Coordinates of C-alpha atoms and ligand atoms in Angstrom, one line a residue:
M1 CA 0.0 0.0 0.0
K2 CA 1.7 3.2 -1.2
T3 CA 1.4 5.9 1.4
L4 CA 1.8 9.7 1.0
V5 CA 3.3 11.3 4.1
P6 CA 3.1 15.1 3.9
I7 CA 5.5 16.7 6.4
L8 CA 5.1 20.4 7.3
G9 CA 8.0 22.8 7.7
D10 CA 7.8 22.6 11.5
Q11 CA 7.5 18.8 11.7
L12 CA 11.2 18.1 11.2
S13 CA 11.5 15.2 13.6
H14 CA 12.8 11.8 12.7
G15 CA 10.4 10.2 15.2
L16 CA 7.3 12.0 13.7
A17 CA 4.1 10.0 14.3
S18 CA 3.4 9.8 10.5
L19 CA 6.9 8.4 9.8
R20 CA 6.4 5.9 12.5
A21 CA 3.1 4.9 11.0
A22 CA 4.6 4.4 7.5
D23 CA 6.9 1.9 5.8
R24 CA 9.9 3.6 4.1
R25 CA 9.8 0.9 1.4
T26 CA 6.4 1.9 0.2
A27 CA 5.9 5.5 1.4
V28 CA 6.5 8.8 -0.4
V29 CA 7.3 11.7 1.9
L30 CA 6.1 15.0 0.5
M31 CA 7.8 18.3 1.6
A32 CA 6.9 21.5 -0.1
E33 CA 8.0 25.1 0.1
V34 CA 4.8 26.9 -0.7
A35 CA 3.9 30.5 -1.3
E36 CA 0.9 30.3 1.0
E37 CA 2.9 29.3 4.1
A38 CA 5.7 31.7 3.1
S39 CA 3.3 34.6 2.9
Y40 CA 0.3 34.1 5.2
V41 CA 2.1 36.8 7.0
P42 CA 5.3 38.5 5.6
H43 CA 7.7 36.6 7.8
H44 CA 11.1 38.0 8.9
K45 CA 13.7 37.0 6.3
Q46 CA 15.5 34.9 8.9
K47 CA 12.5 32.8 9.6
L48 CA 12.0 32.0 5.9
V49 CA 15.7 31.1 5.6
L50 CA 15.5 29.0 8.8
V51 CA 12.4 27.1 7.8
F52 CA 13.4 26.4 4.2
S53 CA 17.0 25.5 5.0
A54 CA 15.9 23.2 7.9
M55 CA 13.4 21.6 5.5
R56 CA 16.0 21.0 2.9
H57 CA 18.5 19.5 5.4
F58 CA 15.8 17.3 6.9
A59 CA 14.8 16.0 3.4
E60 CA 18.4 15.1 2.8
E61 CA 18.6 13.2 6.1
L62 CA 15.4 11.3 5.3
R63 CA 16.8 10.3 1.9
R64 CA 20.0 9.1 3.6
D65 CA 17.8 7.0 5.9
G66 CA 16.2 5.3 2.9
W67 CA 13.0 7.3 2.5
T68 CA 11.7 8.4 -0.9
V69 CA 11.2 12.2 -0.6
D70 CA 9.3 14.3 -3.1
Y71 CA 10.7 17.7 -2.3
R72 CA 9.1 20.7 -4.0
R73 CA 11.2 23.9 -3.9
L74 CA 9.7 27.3 -4.0
D75 CA 11.7 28.2 -7.1
G76 CA 11.4 24.8 -8.7
P77 CA 9.2 23.7 -11.6
D78 CA 5.6 22.9 -10.7
A79 CA 6.0 24.5 -7.2
P80 CA 2.5 24.1 -5.6
G81 CA 1.0 27.3 -4.3
S82 CA -0.3 25.8 -1.1
L83 CA 0.1 22.7 1.1
T84 CA -3.3 21.5 -0.2
A85 CA -2.4 21.9 -3.8
G86 CA 0.9 20.1 -3.1
V87 CA -0.9 17.1 -1.6
E88 CA -3.5 17.0 -4.3
A89 CA -0.8 16.9 -7.1
A90 CA 1.3 14.3 -5.2
V91 CA -1.7 12.0 -4.8
L92 CA -2.1 11.9 -8.6
R93 CA 1.7 11.9 -9.3
H94 CA 2.5 8.9 -7.1
G95 CA -0.8 7.0 -7.3
V96 CA -0.9 6.6 -3.5
S97 CA -3.6 4.7 -1.8
R98 CA -3.7 6.6 1.5
I99 CA -2.5 9.8 3.1
V100 CA -1.0 9.8 6.6
A101 CA -0.2 13.2 8.1
V102 CA 0.4 14.8 11.5
R103 CA -2.0 17.5 12.5
G104 CA -0.5 20.9 12.0
G105 CA 0.1 23.4 14.9
E106 CA -2.4 26.0 14.0
H107 CA -6.1 26.2 13.3
R108 CA -5.6 27.6 9.8
V109 CA -3.5 24.6 8.8
I110 CA -5.6 22.0 10.6
A111 CA -8.6 23.2 8.7
A112 CA -6.8 22.9 5.4
Q113 CA -5.6 19.4 6.3
Q114 CA -9.1 18.2 7.1
G115 CA -9.9 18.9 3.5
W116 CA -7.3 16.5 2.2
G117 CA -9.9 13.7 2.5
R118 CA -11.5 14.9 -0.7
F119 CA -8.6 13.6 -2.9
G120 CA -10.1 10.2 -3.3
V121 CA -7.9 8.2 -0.9
P122 CA -8.3 7.7 2.9
L123 CA -6.8 10.3 5.1
T124 CA -5.4 9.7 8.6
L125 CA -4.6 12.8 10.6
L126 CA -2.5 11.8 13.6
E127 CA -2.0 13.7 16.9
D128 CA 1.3 15.6 17.1
D129 CA 2.9 13.7 20.0
R130 CA 6.0 15.8 20.2
F131 CA 4.5 17.8 23.1
M132 CA 4.7 16.9 26.8
V133 CA 0.9 16.7 27.0
S134 CA -1.6 15.4 24.5
T135 CA -4.6 17.5 23.7
A136 CA -6.9 15.0 25.4
A137 CA -4.8 15.1 28.6
F138 CA -4.8 18.9 28.5
E139 CA -8.6 18.8 28.1
G140 CA -8.8 16.4 31.0
W141 CA -6.8 18.8 33.2
A142 CA -8.8 21.8 32.1
Q143 CA -12.3 20.3 32.4
G144 CA -14.4 21.7 35.2
R145 CA -11.7 24.1 36.5
K146 CA -12.8 27.6 37.5
R147 CA -9.5 29.0 36.3
L148 CA -6.8 27.8 33.9
R149 CA -3.6 29.1 35.4
M150 CA -0.2 28.1 34.3
E151 CA 1.1 27.5 37.8
D152 CA -1.6 24.9 38.4
F153 CA -0.9 23.3 35.1
Y154 CA 2.8 23.2 35.8
R155 CA 2.4 21.6 39.2
W156 CA 0.2 19.0 37.7
Q157 CA 2.8 18.4 35.0
R158 CA 5.6 18.1 37.6
A159 CA 3.6 15.5 39.5
E160 CA 2.6 13.6 36.3
T161 CA 6.1 13.5 34.9
G162 CA 8.1 13.2 38.1
V163 CA 10.4 15.9 36.8
L164 CA 12.2 17.7 39.7
M165 CA 10.1 15.7 42.2
E166 CA 11.3 13.7 45.2
A167 CA 9.0 11.4 47.1
G168 CA 5.9 13.2 45.7
Q169 CA 7.2 16.6 46.7
P170 CA 8.9 19.3 44.7
L171 CA 12.7 19.1 44.8
G172 CA 14.1 21.7 47.2
G173 CA 10.7 22.1 48.9
Q174 CA 9.4 24.7 46.5
W175 CA 7.5 24.6 43.2
N176 CA 9.3 27.7 41.9
F177 CA 12.1 30.0 42.7
D178 CA 10.9 33.1 40.9
K179 CA 11.7 35.4 43.8
D180 CA 15.4 34.4 43.4
N181 CA 15.2 35.0 39.6
R182 CA 14.9 38.8 39.4
K183 CA 18.5 40.0 39.6
S184 CA 19.9 42.7 37.4
L185 CA 23.3 41.8 35.8
P186 CA 26.3 43.1 37.8
K187 CA 28.4 45.6 35.8
G188 CA 31.2 43.9 33.9
M189 CA 29.9 40.4 34.5
P190 CA 30.9 38.3 31.4
V191 CA 28.2 36.5 29.4
P192 CA 29.3 33.5 27.4
A193 CA 28.6 33.8 23.7
P194 CA 26.3 31.3 22.1
P195 CA 27.9 29.0 19.5
R196 CA 28.2 30.1 15.8
F197 CA 26.7 28.2 13.0
A198 CA 28.2 29.3 9.7
P199 CA 25.6 29.1 6.8
D200 CA 26.5 26.1 4.7
A201 CA 25.8 25.8 0.9
I202 CA 22.2 24.9 1.4
T203 CA 21.5 27.9 3.7
Q204 CA 23.4 30.2 1.4
E205 CA 21.3 29.1 -1.5
V206 CA 18.1 29.7 0.5
M207 CA 19.4 33.1 1.5
A208 CA 19.7 34.0 -2.1
L209 CA 16.2 32.7 -2.8
V210 CA 14.7 34.7 0.1
N211 CA 16.5 37.9 -0.9
D212 CA 15.3 37.4 -4.4
R213 CA 11.6 36.5 -3.7
F214 CA 11.0 38.4 -0.4
P215 CA 13.2 41.6 -0.8
T216 CA 10.9 43.8 1.2
N217 CA 10.2 41.5 4.1
F218 CA 11.2 42.7 7.5
G219 CA 14.6 42.0 8.9
T220 CA 18.2 41.5 7.8
L221 CA 20.1 38.2 7.1
Q222 CA 23.7 39.2 7.8
Q223 CA 23.7 37.8 11.3
F224 CA 21.7 34.6 10.6
N225 CA 22.9 32.1 13.2
W226 CA 20.1 29.6 13.7
P227 CA 20.7 25.8 13.9
V228 CA 19.2 24.3 10.8
T229 CA 19.9 20.6 11.5
R230 CA 19.3 18.4 14.6
A231 CA 23.1 18.1 14.9
E232 CA 23.5 21.9 15.2
A233 CA 20.5 22.1 17.5
L234 CA 22.1 19.6 19.8
V235 CA 25.3 21.7 19.9
A236 CA 23.2 24.8 20.8
L237 CA 21.5 22.9 23.6
E238 CA 24.8 21.4 24.9
R239 CA 26.5 24.8 24.9
F240 CA 23.5 26.4 26.7
V241 CA 23.6 23.7 29.4
A242 CA 27.4 23.9 29.8
D243 CA 27.9 27.7 29.6
R244 CA 24.7 29.6 30.4
L245 CA 22.2 27.5 32.3
V246 CA 24.1 28.2 35.6
H247 CA 22.8 31.8 35.5
F248 CA 19.6 31.3 33.6
G249 CA 17.6 31.7 36.8
D250 CA 19.4 34.6 38.4
Y251 CA 19.3 36.9 35.3
Q252 CA 16.2 35.6 33.6
D253 CA 14.5 39.0 33.9
A254 CA 17.5 41.2 33.1
L255 CA 17.7 43.7 30.3
V256 CA 21.2 44.6 29.2
E257 CA 22.5 46.9 26.5
G258 CA 24.6 45.0 23.9
E259 CA 23.6 41.5 25.4
A260 CA 20.9 40.1 23.1
T261 CA 20.9 36.6 24.5
L262 CA 22.1 36.9 28.1
F263 CA 21.8 33.5 29.7
H264 CA 18.8 32.5 27.7
S265 CA 18.9 29.2 25.8
L266 CA 18.0 30.1 22.2
V267 CA 16.4 26.7 21.8
S268 CA 12.8 27.9 20.9
T269 CA 13.4 27.8 17.1
S270 CA 14.8 24.3 17.3
I271 CA 12.1 22.9 19.5
N272 CA 9.3 24.6 17.5
L273 CA 10.7 23.1 14.2
G274 CA 11.1 19.7 15.8
L275 CA 14.9 19.5 15.7
L276 CA 14.9 19.1 19.5
S277 CA 12.3 17.5 21.7
P278 CA 11.0 19.4 24.7
R279 CA 11.7 16.3 26.8
E280 CA 15.4 16.2 25.9
C281 CA 15.8 19.9 26.7
I282 CA 14.2 19.3 30.1
D283 CA 16.3 16.2 30.7
A284 CA 19.5 18.0 29.7
A285 CA 18.8 20.8 32.2
V286 CA 17.8 18.4 35.0
A287 CA 21.0 16.3 34.4
A288 CA 23.0 19.5 34.9
L289 CA 22.0 19.4 38.6
E290 CA 24.6 16.6 39.0
T291 CA 27.3 18.8 37.7
G292 CA 26.5 21.8 39.9
A293 CA 23.8 23.8 38.1
P294 CA 21.7 25.5 40.8
L295 CA 18.1 24.5 41.3
N296 CA 16.8 28.0 40.8
A297 CA 18.3 27.9 37.3
V298 CA 17.2 24.4 36.4
E299 CA 13.7 24.8 37.7
G300 CA 13.3 28.2 36.0
F301 CA 14.3 26.7 32.7
V302 CA 12.2 23.5 33.1
R303 CA 9.1 25.6 34.0
Q304 CA 9.4 27.5 30.7
I305 CA 9.1 24.3 28.7
L306 CA 7.2 21.8 30.9
G307 CA 4.9 24.6 32.1
W308 CA 4.6 27.6 29.7
R309 CA 5.1 25.9 26.4
D310 CA 2.6 23.1 26.7
Y311 CA 0.2 25.3 28.6
V312 CA 0.0 28.0 25.9
R313 CA -0.5 25.3 23.3
G314 CA -3.4 23.8 25.2
I315 CA -5.0 27.2 25.6
Y316 CA -4.6 28.0 21.9
L317 CA -6.2 24.7 20.8
R318 CA -8.9 24.9 23.3
E319 CA -9.9 28.6 22.7
G320 CA -10.3 28.2 19.0
P321 CA -9.6 30.4 15.9
D322 CA -11.3 33.5 17.3
Y323 CA -8.9 33.8 20.2
V324 CA -6.6 36.0 18.1
H325 CA -9.4 38.6 17.7
R326 CA -10.1 39.0 21.4
N327 CA -9.8 42.6 22.7
A328 CA -11.1 42.7 26.2
L329 CA -9.8 46.1 26.9
G330 CA -11.1 47.6 23.7
A331 CA -7.7 48.8 22.5
T332 CA -7.8 50.3 19.0
R333 CA -4.7 52.4 18.5
P334 CA -2.7 51.5 15.3
L335 CA 0.7 49.9 15.9
P336 CA 3.3 52.8 16.0
E337 CA 5.5 53.0 13.0
F338 CA 8.6 52.5 15.2
Y339 CA 7.7 48.8 15.6
W340 CA 8.9 48.6 12.0
T341 CA 11.6 51.2 11.9
G342 CA 13.0 51.6 15.4
G343 CA 14.0 55.1 16.4
S344 CA 11.4 55.5 19.2
G345 CA 14.0 57.3 21.3
M346 CA 13.3 54.9 24.2
R347 CA 16.6 53.0 24.4
C348 CA 15.1 49.8 25.9
F349 CA 12.6 49.7 23.0
D350 CA 15.1 50.5 20.3
A351 CA 17.6 47.9 21.6
A352 CA 14.8 45.2 21.5
F353 CA 13.8 46.4 18.1
E354 CA 17.3 46.4 16.6
Q355 CA 18.0 42.9 17.7
T356 CA 14.6 41.8 16.5
R357 CA 15.5 43.2 13.1
D358 CA 19.0 41.7 13.0
L359 CA 18.6 38.4 14.9
A360 CA 14.8 37.7 14.6
Y361 CA 15.2 37.2 18.4
A362 CA 14.4 39.0 21.5
H363 CA 14.4 37.3 24.9
H364 CA 11.2 36.9 27.0
I365 CA 11.5 40.0 29.1
Q366 CA 12.1 42.2 26.1
R367 CA 9.0 40.7 24.4
L368 CA 6.9 41.0 27.5
M369 CA 8.0 44.0 29.5
V370 CA 9.3 46.2 26.7
L371 CA 7.6 45.6 23.4
G372 CA 4.4 44.1 24.8
N373 CA 4.3 46.4 27.8
F374 CA 4.6 49.5 25.6
A375 CA 1.8 48.4 23.3
L376 CA -0.5 47.6 26.2
L377 CA 0.1 50.9 27.9
A378 CA -0.4 52.8 24.6
G379 CA -3.7 51.0 23.9
V380 CA -2.5 49.4 20.7
D381 CA -5.0 47.1 18.9
P382 CA -4.0 43.6 20.1
H383 CA -4.6 42.0 16.8
A384 CA -2.2 44.4 15.1
L385 CA 0.4 43.5 17.7
H386 CA -0.3 39.8 17.3
L387 CA 0.5 40.0 13.6
W388 CA 3.7 42.0 14.4
F389 CA 4.9 39.3 16.8
L390 CA 3.9 36.6 14.3
I391 CA 6.0 38.3 11.6
V392 CA 9.2 39.3 13.4
Y393 CA 10.5 36.3 15.4
A394 CA 12.2 33.2 14.0
D395 CA 10.3 31.1 16.5
A396 CA 6.9 32.5 15.8
Y397 CA 4.0 30.1 15.2
E398 CA 0.5 31.1 16.0
W399 CA -0.1 28.3 18.5
V400 CA 2.7 29.7 20.8
E401 CA 2.8 33.3 19.8
A402 CA -1.0 34.1 20.1
P403 CA -1.5 33.1 23.7
N404 CA 1.6 34.9 24.7
V405 CA 0.6 38.1 22.9
I406 CA -3.2 38.2 23.2
G407 CA -3.3 36.6 26.6
M408 CA -0.1 37.0 28.6
S409 CA 1.1 40.3 27.2
Q410 CA -2.1 42.2 26.2
Y411 CA -4.7 40.9 28.7
A412 CA -6.9 40.9 25.6
D413 CA -8.5 37.6 26.7
G414 CA -9.9 39.3 29.8
G415 CA -7.7 37.4 32.2
L416 CA -7.9 33.8 31.0
L417 CA -4.1 33.5 31.0
G418 CA -3.0 36.1 33.5
S419 CA -4.5 37.3 36.7
K420 CA -3.6 40.9 35.9
P421 CA -2.2 42.9 33.1
Y422 CA 1.6 42.8 32.9
V423 CA 2.3 46.5 33.0
A424 CA 5.3 48.4 34.4
G425 CA 6.6 51.9 34.4
G426 CA 10.2 53.1 33.9
A427 CA 11.2 52.2 37.5
Y428 CA 10.9 48.5 36.7
L429 CA 12.8 48.8 33.5
S430 CA 15.5 50.8 35.2
R431 CA 15.8 48.2 38.0
M432 CA 16.0 45.3 35.7
G433 CA 18.4 46.8 33.1
N434 CA 20.9 49.4 32.1
H435 CA 19.3 50.9 29.0
C436 CA 18.2 54.0 30.9
G437 CA 21.8 55.3 31.2
S438 CA 22.0 55.8 27.5
C439 CA 18.4 56.8 26.8
R440 CA 17.3 60.2 25.6
Y441 CA 14.5 60.2 28.2
K442 CA 15.1 60.4 31.9
V443 CA 13.6 57.6 33.9
K444 CA 13.6 59.6 37.2
E445 CA 11.5 62.4 35.6
K446 CA 7.8 61.7 35.9
A447 CA 6.4 64.5 33.9
G448 CA 7.3 66.8 30.9
P449 CA 8.9 66.2 27.5
D450 CA 12.0 64.5 28.9
A451 CA 10.3 62.1 31.3
C452 CA 10.4 58.4 30.4
P453 CA 7.2 57.7 28.5
F454 CA 6.7 54.4 30.3
N455 CA 6.2 56.5 33.5
Y456 CA 3.2 58.5 32.5
L457 CA 1.8 55.8 30.1
Y458 CA 1.7 53.4 33.0
W459 CA -0.6 55.7 35.1
D460 CA -2.6 56.7 32.0
F461 CA -3.3 53.1 31.3
L462 CA -4.5 52.4 34.8
A463 CA -6.6 55.6 34.8
R464 CA -8.2 54.6 31.4
H465 CA -9.2 51.2 32.8
E466 CA -10.0 52.2 36.4
A467 CA -13.6 51.1 36.2
D468 CA -12.7 47.5 35.3
L469 CA -9.2 47.0 36.7
S470 CA -9.6 48.6 40.1
K471 CA -11.9 45.7 41.0
N472 CA -8.9 43.4 40.6
Q473 CA -7.6 42.7 44.1
R474 CA -4.0 42.4 42.8
L475 CA -4.2 46.0 41.6
W476 CA -5.7 47.6 44.7
T477 CA -2.4 48.9 46.0
V478 CA -1.6 50.3 42.6
Y479 CA -4.9 52.1 42.4
D480 CA -4.4 53.4 45.9
G481 CA -1.2 55.1 44.6
W482 CA -3.1 56.6 41.7
R483 CA -5.8 58.0 43.9
R484 CA -3.2 59.6 46.2
F485 CA -2.1 61.9 43.3
S486 CA -3.8 65.3 43.3
P487 CA -6.3 66.0 40.6
E488 CA -3.7 68.4 39.0
R489 CA -1.0 65.7 39.0
Q490 CA -3.4 63.2 37.5
A491 CA -4.4 65.7 34.8
E492 CA -0.7 66.4 34.1
I493 CA 0.0 62.7 33.7
R494 CA -2.9 62.2 31.3
A495 CA -1.9 65.3 29.3
D496 CA 1.7 64.0 29.0
A497 CA 0.4 60.6 27.8
E498 CA -2.0 62.2 25.2
R499 CA 0.8 64.5 23.9
F500 CA 3.3 61.7 23.6
L501 CA 0.8 59.2 21.9
A502 CA -0.4 61.9 19.5
T503 CA 3.2 62.1 18.2
V504 CA 3.8 58.4 17.8
C505 CA 0.6 56.8 16.7
Ligands
FAD1 P1 14.4 30.7 27.1 O1 14.2 31.9 27.9 O2 15.8 30.1 27.2 O3 13.3 29.6 27.5 C1 13.5 28.2 27.3 C2 12.4 27.7 26.4 O4 11.1 27.7 27.1 C3 12.1 28.5 25.1 O5 13.0 28.1 24.1 C4 10.7 28.1 24.8 O6 10.6 26.9 24.1 C5 10.1 27.9 26.2 N1 9.3 29.1 26.6 C6 9.8 30.1 27.4 N2 8.8 31.0 27.7 C7 7.7 30.5 27.0 C8 6.4 31.0 26.9 N3 6.0 32.1 27.5 N4 5.6 30.3 26.1 C9 5.9 29.2 25.4 N5 7.2 28.7 25.6 C10 8.0 29.3 26.3 N6 7.9 31.7 22.1 C11 7.9 31.1 20.9 O7 8.4 30.0 20.9 N7 7.3 31.6 19.8 C12 6.7 32.8 19.8 O8 6.3 33.3 18.8 C13 6.7 33.6 21.1 N8 6.1 34.8 21.2 C14 6.1 35.5 22.4 C15 5.5 36.7 22.4 C16 5.4 37.4 23.6 C17 4.7 38.7 23.7 C18 6.0 36.8 24.8 C19 5.9 37.5 26.1 C20 6.6 35.6 24.7 C21 6.7 34.9 23.5 N9 7.3 33.6 23.4 C22 7.3 33.0 22.2 C23 7.8 33.0 24.6 C24 9.3 33.3 24.9 O9 9.5 34.7 24.9 C25 10.2 32.6 23.9 O10 9.9 31.2 23.8 C26 11.7 32.8 24.3 O11 12.0 34.1 24.4 C27 12.6 32.1 23.2 O12 13.9 32.3 23.6 P2 14.8 31.2 24.3 O13 14.8 29.9 23.5 O14 16.2 31.8 24.5 O15 14.0 31.0 25.6
DLZ2 C1 6.5 28.7 8.7 C2 6.5 27.9 7.4 C3 6.9 28.6 6.2 C4 7.5 29.9 6.2 N1 6.9 27.9 5.0 C5 6.5 26.6 5.0 C6 6.4 25.9 3.8 O1 6.7 26.5 2.7 N2 6.0 24.6 3.8 C7 5.6 24.0 4.9 O2 5.3 22.9 4.9 N3 5.6 24.7 6.1 C8 6.0 26.0 6.2 N4 6.0 26.7 7.3 C9 5.5 26.0 8.5 C10 4.0 26.0 8.5 O3 3.5 27.3 8.4 C11 3.5 25.4 9.9 O4 3.5 24.0 9.7 C12 2.2 25.9 10.3 O5 2.3 27.2 10.7 C13 1.7 25.1 11.5 O6 2.4 25.3 12.7

């Protein structure tokens, strides 16, 4: 029985369920670079290079392993325009008698895959079992709960998997060590550089293709340094565990001028593509406890993957396609132009922007507390911000990006993910980082044209949403602070915010 096995660009795992279900002697693997996937949003150039290069390398590896691979290049003859067109043509071309595929990551692709049954041969869509939790298990966890909080999910996962558990209790007597993980980086402390992956001939060929076909897409390619094979991804993971994990916890929330990566792992692109499994990343970090990695670092890293990653996927699948359109706070401001050009004048913002443009990467705190925080304070339309985040990062796929943007960062789901909006003024940014020293604005000034915009935008946001948000117990103290300002001071803050926003949006 000849089987067609379509493999998507983020399904680059040798243990993929559809490969396990097929026989390499009779199967044809279909991989296709298609215009539809390359342009459903105008991806950062580095993301396009990463996905296509990783796809081409993976196809070569499959062939070496004895699989027949029908690989369709974007610039090749008969390039299909969409995944669906590619599958339809391949069914005819190879005379297959069934299609076996793994369900895609996002609603748009799943809906397209469900239509593949109309091509006259039986279709089997398998669960993507490369996650820590199946969709059914997530549903079982979520059913009947009043609130779906990450911390509850994470503790359940720790108990289920036994990761960092000892005799049924969390290792070290605590579920998380967040309070230890908020240090700013001491001046002069060296940060080990991540490994370099020089673009090989395949990657260089793809770079030329992307420059030719997508010349106006956002981002630059000069500093492209993403692992494009499993072998490279393993090196990235090993080097993170050996060199940077030790301080991952301590400086997890730090923001440092000239340090794009700090002690973060840079493994998201590899896990999301399937080059690494979440479990092996977790295991590598846990094993480092034996060689002296501190528990606050290991637990902090494990929580991001065992907790956050599977949690946001579960929320995304459960909430359905309309989740990306939620707008609980009714924010309508267009995305400021400086999200595309930089030059905001706010150094923390511009630093995050510049590395986003040049590396297709910003670490979590830059995404949440700088780029996301600014948009939330400014009242930017969450859908516009969602599209921006989907476009600009090399690790961006809707299933992981949307809950982080719509839920965690913008509170646009009305508190499904977070118990309160993640907002902060300049004092937080100054405490966690060193950008303020070289900023044209003054973080200590609270009013007037030189004051840090995060200062007055913070209060303006709270004032705008006082009717709703002041009911939230976690914000009572903050609102007490707002109410202690004189009416004149409040009016001055609001006028500063209005003046600033009128110039940028
Ligand atoms: P590390 O800080 O080293 O963390 C280790 C790993 O944990 C990551 O590689 C990732 O796999 C996982 N992880 C950490 N935080 C999260 C999280 N909140 N949700 C899911 N997984 C997490 N992550 C993406 O993979 N794709 C996205 O498009 C994306 N968009 C985001 C948008 C916003 C507004 C925010 C606040 C976060 C977003 N994240 C996204 C989560 C997180 O910022 C990135 O996973 C992380 O910065 C990737 O860098 P790293 O590999 O160095 O991560
Ligand atoms: C992201 C991406 C891009 C840019 N291009 C392709 C492609 O040409 N062919 C393909 O099979 N997959 C691609 N992908 C990954 C898909 O968009 C991804 O499978 C869905 O977003 C589901 O997560």
